[in-house]
Amino acid sequence: MNAPTGRVPRTMLAVGFVLDVPLIGVPEAAERVLDLWRADARLCELPDGRWLLLLPEPVRVRADRAPGLPLERTGPGAPPVASTPVPGSAAVTADGRLVLTAGGATVTHVVGDLPGLDPADWLDPTGLALHRPRPLGAAPAPEAPPVEDAVPAVPRPDLRAAAGILPTSERARRRTSGRAARWRTVRPISLAPHDAAVVVVLLVVVPLLMVVLLGLGLLRDSGFDPGGVVFASVLAALVYGLVYRRRAARDGGGTTAGTSGPAAPAPVPHRGRRPWLGDLLARFTLRTPAAHLLQRLHTRYLRDLTRAFEQQRWEEALRDALPLAGRERGETAAGRPWLSLALPRRFTGRLRPTPHRGGPVATNAISGPTVHQHLAELYRAAAERLERQGRFDKAAFVLADLLAAPAEAVALLERHGRLTQAAELAEGRELDADLVVRLWWRAGERARAVRTAHRRGAFATAVERLAATDPQAARDLRLAWAEHCRAAGDRLGAVEAVWPVEALRPSVAADLRDAVALGGPTRGRALPHLLALPDLTALGSGTATLALARAVLDGDGDPNATGRSVLAATLAGVSAADPATDRELATAAARAAVRDGGLGAGAAEHRLFDRLLGRADPLTAADLPRPRPRPAPRPGGAAPVHTAVDRPGTLPVLDAALLASGSLLVACGQAGARLLAPDGRTRAHWDTPTDRLVLADHGGGALLVTEHGPDLLGLARLDLATRTVRPWTTLRARRSAPSYDGHRLIAAADGGILVLDTTAPRPVAVWRELGGKEELLGGITRTAGGCAAIVRSPSTARSPLTEVWRWDLPGWELRARLRVDDALTDLLSRTDPADALEPVALAGGGLLTAEALPAGIDPDSGDRTVLRWTSGRPAAELTVDGRALLGPAADGDHWALTVPTPDGAGLRGYAGSGPCSAPGVSVLVPNASGDRIGVRQHAGAVTYWHRSGRVLATSADGTALLANLRVTVR
């Protein structure tokens, strides 16, 4: 029936309907139910024959067109209902009661007591043919999408082109071509050890031997001419050096001194060689009569160059100028540049201020202290004149490339609004990260600024530096910082980014609630911030948050695992918005600190406790004693031994980790991933096949890895706060690091290291290491501060060079290259990942190898296994009983070696951290064989697991057992 004219039909939110089955009949009622049916809907039968249909989500309907009598919800959060019952109305209360009003009477039913109806019973399968599907074979491996390469290129600002400097003049070409150019050009010569030995013998040993023999008088009457022998020896050395230089030039080695070329790779810290032969010849020449001729040439060059600058003939002067060698160029490891006799060549081609140089730059014989000071004053005066004339590009060229002062050039460009050029120059010359981020942000390249800030860890310093000049830009950068952390699942990181600005705090309320859901120390840090929000009632349930904070502070259990210590320490620095609530929580936190023996804050312990007492109830604060730290366990004694449960689990365990909340995240292969309580109960289950776990450092998320083949990995993103899994991509890679920072995943692919952005919708490579000539061997071990890998690279010798490379993260600065013993080269070159005793690199930069020793002559001594550490520190060695069948497992600096027990009925794992002569803990897995015991370090705990379904977790030192369970289907 249509509504009367001029009257708007009533609409309402209905949580269900009452269908009058006696009136409309069962077929019509069933059809209406099926039209409205949703997952989690419920159908019940009333005593009078009518049906009650409850929907999981309310729907908006018109009362005159509803399929039945609409139901409204009453109670907290629902719209107000008239106090006088309306005839023919129905409602559902918050406590699960159905209220019907009809004929002037009100009838109430308990929904939970009504008999249920199942719509599946209405289906009639009669006449349908049943077909059972048969397996068609293994499912084909998914195709891996191509990896998009987004590795940021190092900016190479061409200040010469920007300054408008013309090409080389005809006079310069005459001076730098032909014989005059060839004899003035000195190539740096880098000799192999055997070649260097030959030159040393010819230049030093033979002349010295002649002098000694002549001094002893042995050659006086022999008619032997020692001068001729010395001359022939020196001539042979020069010829040998010339032949070697031509061979190096033919092989692509060597560079011309004084010539500006393209960027070269960063020099290897401990393998750089000075061109000592050319340096020696140059210094020898300066002690001969030829030095006078060289001095005349250099003096004429300086006179012409000074006249060109004084007359402001900028094109000629800047082409002929000699770059000054500062700390960033021309300095060798010993702090002294090598010498060249060549006159400075005019710049040819394009001049690029490169961030890295392939080796030391030669200093000229004219680059004495006096000449250096003269040129520096000349260049600085030229830069000031060029800036006053409005020639900013030329002035920046003088500062950055001639004076070797790129910071001054960046400041000049920024003063005159050349922000993009200033940012490129600052990033190319590797200036302070906060300066680079600030310049890119002001230049409008905000995505690049965020990437740079993440890679170089410069968010906080960039915000502070930007706040001094542009507060609004600093505020926007804070919001971008928070969004960057939020995309990586780091809820507390997003909170810390915006918390200093009080107006931005409400924007992280959802992040705080997600952090509370993670439990453990993360919950302890989030609760005080959530209670400090000014309008907690509007943003969430303030009563529930306060009750949870009380329960944590008054609860039992380990103060670190439950987050009680973190909660009390955070309350000392963050006050609740409500004064009464703040006083109550401060009092409870002070009591908890006394009960637990402190706040776990180290040196700030007393200061934080005094803050709590100052805000606590005065009477309680007067009676509370100071916290007394509990006595620390005495070091020494035998290593603790922990035994796993004796029965295998019903599900395989391929990877496991104890989270900060106390829950265990377990990878069960094709059975998916599970989140378990410490007693083994399943808290969450995901059907995504999971062979490996890649945990985020902040503990808010993980990547579920499925191994489709030896070089094909399937990846899915798991958010532990919301417990949702989203498939991400399939990647062609051999291995991946066991952890990541929430944004960047490190994988071994294409013979090198590939760094992927996990927040992008498809695989995007944001950094590459190795590849090409250097080859990655084995896997990658990583911690939040660095990673290490075994690398094979070519060397000057015939055999390849095997080293352990260690980088600092997140900037990928190469910090160490440790040479590996040649005896291990064959073992490290094996490509089979299932190699019996495959060595592993520890994140600290050491190499851990295992060697199985046969039984000795003594019949009582059985098989043994020796663990050896190769590192920059004194070598360490550990010998254990039993013959290891597999190599050690490692995560970061933690390791575990598995050997069979003497009776052969189980496995024993010797575990520790870093080089040591005794294991830190022993783990026994009875009734197990085959695979080794895995190890995982995360959230201050160490987790051990075995494929047989046993998982065991201990504290970092191994003294406390945190979990011991078997994984089963429940």
CSV table of N, CA and C in Angstrom, one decimal, residues 50-117:
chain,number,residue,atom,x,y,z
A,50,ARG,N,5.0,-18.2,14.3
A,50,ARG,CA,5.7,-17.3,13.5
A,50,ARG,C,7.2,-17.6,13.5
A,51,TRP,N,7.9,-17.0,12.5
A,51,TRP,CA,9.4,-17.1,12.5
A,51,TRP,C,10.1,-15.8,12.8
A,52,LEU,N,11.2,-16.0,13.5
A,52,LEU,CA,12.1,-14.9,13.9
A,52,LEU,C,13.4,-15.0,13.1
A,53,LEU,N,13.6,-14.0,12.3
A,53,LEU,CA,14.8,-14.0,11.4
A,53,LEU,C,15.7,-12.8,12.0
A,54,LEU,N,16.9,-13.2,12.5
A,54,LEU,CA,17.9,-12.2,13.0
A,54,LEU,C,19.0,-12.1,12.0
A,55,LEU,N,19.4,-10.8,11.6
A,55,LEU,CA,20.4,-10.6,10.6
A,55,LEU,C,21.7,-10.2,11.3
A,56,PRO,N,22.9,-10.5,10.7
A,56,PRO,CA,24.2,-10.2,11.3
A,56,PRO,C,24.4,-8.7,11.3
A,57,GLU,N,23.9,-8.0,10.3
A,57,GLU,CA,24.1,-6.5,10.2
A,57,GLU,C,22.7,-5.9,9.9
A,58,PRO,N,22.4,-4.8,10.5
A,58,PRO,CA,21.1,-4.1,10.3
A,58,PRO,C,21.0,-3.6,8.8
A,59,VAL,N,19.7,-3.6,8.4
A,59,VAL,CA,19.4,-3.2,7.0
A,59,VAL,C,18.4,-2.1,7.1
A,60,ARG,N,18.4,-1.1,6.2
A,60,ARG,CA,17.4,0.0,6.3
A,60,ARG,C,16.3,-0.4,5.3
A,61,VAL,N,15.1,-0.3,5.8
A,61,VAL,CA,13.9,-0.7,5.0
A,61,VAL,C,12.8,0.3,5.3
A,62,ARG,N,11.8,0.3,4.4
A,62,ARG,CA,10.6,1.1,4.6
A,62,ARG,C,9.6,0.2,5.3
A,63,ALA,N,8.9,0.7,6.3
A,63,ALA,CA,8.0,-0.1,7.1
A,63,ALA,C,6.9,-0.6,6.3
A,64,ASP,N,6.4,0.1,5.2
A,64,ASP,CA,5.3,-0.4,4.5
A,64,ASP,C,5.7,-1.4,3.4
A,65,ARG,N,7.0,-1.6,3.2
A,65,ARG,CA,7.4,-2.6,2.2
A,65,ARG,C,8.3,-3.7,2.8
A,66,ALA,N,8.3,-3.8,4.1
A,66,ALA,CA,9.2,-4.8,4.8
A,66,ALA,C,8.6,-6.2,4.5
A,67,PRO,N,9.5,-7.2,4.4
A,67,PRO,CA,9.0,-8.6,4.3
A,67,PRO,C,8.3,-9.2,5.5
A,68,GLY,N,8.4,-8.5,6.6
A,68,GLY,CA,7.8,-8.9,7.8
A,68,GLY,C,7.8,-7.8,8.8
A,69,LEU,N,7.4,-8.1,10.1
A,69,LEU,CA,7.4,-7.1,11.1
A,69,LEU,C,8.9,-6.7,11.4
A,70,PRO,N,9.3,-5.5,11.2
A,70,PRO,CA,10.8,-5.1,11.5
A,70,PRO,C,11.1,-5.1,12.9
A,71,LEU,N,12.3,-5.5,13.2
A,71,LEU,CA,12.8,-5.5,14.6
A,71,LEU,C,13.8,-4.4,14.8
A,72,GLU,N,13.6,-3.6,15.9
A,72,GLU,CA,14.6,-2.6,16.2
A,72,GLU,C,15.4,-3.0,17.5
A,73,ARG,N,16.6,-2.4,17.6
A,73,ARG,CA,17.4,-2.8,18.7
A,73,ARG,C,17.3,-1.7,19.8
A,74,THR,N,17.2,-2.1,21.0
A,74,THR,CA,17.2,-1.2,22.1
A,74,THR,C,18.4,-1.5,23.1
A,75,GLY,N,18.8,-0.5,23.8
A,75,GLY,CA,19.9,-0.7,24.7
A,75,GLY,C,20.9,0.4,24.5
A,76,PRO,N,22.1,0.2,25.1
A,76,PRO,CA,23.2,1.2,24.9
A,76,PRO,C,23.6,1.3,23.5
A,77,GLY,N,23.8,2.5,23.0
A,77,GLY,CA,24.2,2.8,21.6
A,77,GLY,C,23.1,2.8,20.6
A,78,ALA,N,21.8,2.4,21.0
A,78,ALA,CA,20.7,2.3,20.1
A,78,ALA,C,19.9,3.6,20.2
A,79,PRO,N,19.2,3.9,19.1
A,79,PRO,CA,18.3,5.1,19.2
A,79,PRO,C,17.2,5.0,20.2
A,80,PRO,N,16.8,6.1,20.8
A,80,PRO,CA,15.8,6.0,21.9
A,80,PRO,C,14.5,5.5,21.4
A,81,VAL,N,13.8,4.7,22.2
A,81,VAL,CA,12.5,4.1,21.9
A,81,VAL,C,11.4,4.7,22.7
A,82,ALA,N,10.3,4.9,22.2
A,82,ALA,CA,9.2,5.6,23.0
A,82,ALA,C,8.9,4.7,24.2
A,83,SER,N,8.6,5.4,25.3
A,83,SER,CA,8.3,4.7,26.5
A,83,SER,C,6.9,4.0,26.5
A,84,THR,N,6.0,4.5,25.7
A,84,THR,CA,4.7,3.8,25.6
A,84,THR,C,4.7,2.9,24.4
A,85,PRO,N,4.5,1.6,24.6
A,85,PRO,CA,4.6,0.6,23.5
A,85,PRO,C,3.6,1.0,22.4
A,86,VAL,N,4.1,0.8,21.2
A,86,VAL,CA,3.4,1.1,20.0
A,86,VAL,C,2.8,-0.3,19.5
A,87,PRO,N,1.5,-0.3,19.3
A,87,PRO,CA,0.8,-1.5,18.8
A,87,PRO,C,1.5,-2.0,17.5
A,88,GLY,N,1.7,-3.4,17.5
A,88,GLY,CA,2.3,-4.0,16.3
A,88,GLY,C,3.8,-3.7,16.1
A,89,SER,N,4.5,-3.4,17.2
A,89,SER,CA,5.9,-3.2,17.1
A,89,SER,C,6.7,-4.4,17.8
A,90,ALA,N,8.0,-4.4,17.4
A,90,ALA,CA,8.9,-5.5,17.9
A,90,ALA,C,10.3,-4.9,18.1
A,91,ALA,N,10.9,-5.4,19.1
A,91,ALA,CA,12.3,-4.9,19.4
A,91,ALA,C,13.1,-6.1,20.0
A,92,VAL,N,14.4,-5.9,19.9
A,92,VAL,CA,15.4,-6.9,20.5
A,92,VAL,C,16.2,-6.1,21.5
A,93,THR,N,16.3,-6.5,22.7
A,93,THR,CA,17.1,-5.8,23.7
A,93,THR,C,18.5,-6.2,23.7
A,94,ALA,N,19.4,-5.5,24.4
A,94,ALA,CA,20.8,-5.8,24.4
A,94,ALA,C,21.1,-7.1,25.1
A,95,ASP,N,20.2,-7.5,26.0
A,95,ASP,CA,20.5,-8.8,26.7
A,95,ASP,C,19.8,-10.0,26.0
A,96,GLY,N,19.4,-9.9,24.8
A,96,GLY,CA,19.0,-11.0,24.0
A,96,GLY,C,17.5,-11.4,24.2
A,97,ARG,N,16.6,-10.4,24.4
A,97,ARG,CA,15.2,-10.7,24.6
A,97,ARG,C,14.4,-10.0,23.5
A,98,LEU,N,13.4,-10.7,23.0
A,98,LEU,CA,12.5,-10.3,22.0
A,98,LEU,C,11.2,-9.7,22.7
A,99,VAL,N,10.9,-8.5,22.4
A,99,VAL,CA,9.7,-7.8,22.9
A,99,VAL,C,8.7,-7.6,21.8
A,100,LEU,N,7.5,-8.2,21.9
A,100,LEU,CA,6.4,-8.1,20.9
A,100,LEU,C,5.2,-7.4,21.5
A,101,THR,N,4.7,-6.4,20.8
A,101,THR,CA,3.5,-5.7,21.3
A,101,THR,C,2.4,-5.8,20.3
A,102,ALA,N,1.3,-6.4,20.7
A,102,ALA,CA,0.2,-6.6,19.8
A,102,ALA,C,-1.1,-6.8,20.6
A,103,GLY,N,-2.2,-6.2,20.2
A,103,GLY,CA,-3.5,-6.3,20.8
A,103,GLY,C,-3.5,-5.7,22.2
A,104,GLY,N,-2.7,-4.7,22.5
A,104,GLY,CA,-2.6,-4.1,23.8
A,104,GLY,C,-1.8,-4.8,24.8
A,105,ALA,N,-1.1,-5.9,24.4
A,105,ALA,CA,-0.4,-6.7,25.4
A,105,ALA,C,1.1,-6.8,24.8
A,106,THR,N,2.0,-7.0,25.8
A,106,THR,CA,3.4,-7.1,25.5
A,106,THR,C,3.9,-8.5,25.9
A,107,VAL,N,4.5,-9.2,24.9
A,107,VAL,CA,5.0,-10.5,25.1
A,107,VAL,C,6.5,-10.5,25.0
A,108,THR,N,7.2,-11.2,25.9
A,108,THR,CA,8.7,-11.2,25.9
A,108,THR,C,9.2,-12.6,25.8
A,109,HIS,N,10.1,-12.9,24.9
A,109,HIS,CA,10.7,-14.2,24.6
A,109,HIS,C,12.2,-14.1,24.8
A,110,VAL,N,12.9,-15.1,25.3
A,110,VAL,CA,14.4,-15.2,25.3
A,110,VAL,C,14.8,-15.8,24.0
A,111,VAL,N,15.6,-15.1,23.2
A,111,VAL,CA,15.9,-15.5,21.9
A,111,VAL,C,16.7,-16.8,22.0
A,112,GLY,N,17.6,-16.9,23.0
A,112,GLY,CA,18.4,-18.1,23.1
A,112,GLY,C,17.6,-19.4,23.4
A,113,ASP,N,16.4,-19.2,24.0
A,113,ASP,CA,15.6,-20.4,24.3
A,113,ASP,C,14.6,-20.8,23.2
A,114,LEU,N,14.6,-20.1,22.1
A,114,LEU,CA,13.7,-20.4,21.0
A,114,LEU,C,14.3,-21.5,20.1
A,115,PRO,N,13.5,-22.5,19.7
A,115,PRO,CA,14.0,-23.5,18.8
A,115,PRO,C,14.5,-23.0,17.4
A,116,GLY,N,15.6,-23.4,17.0
A,116,GLY,CA,16.1,-22.9,15.7
A,116,GLY,C,15.7,-23.7,14.5
A,117,LEU,N,15.7,-23.1,13.3
A,117,LEU,CA,15.3,-23.7,12.1
A,117,LEU,C,16.5,-23.6,11.1
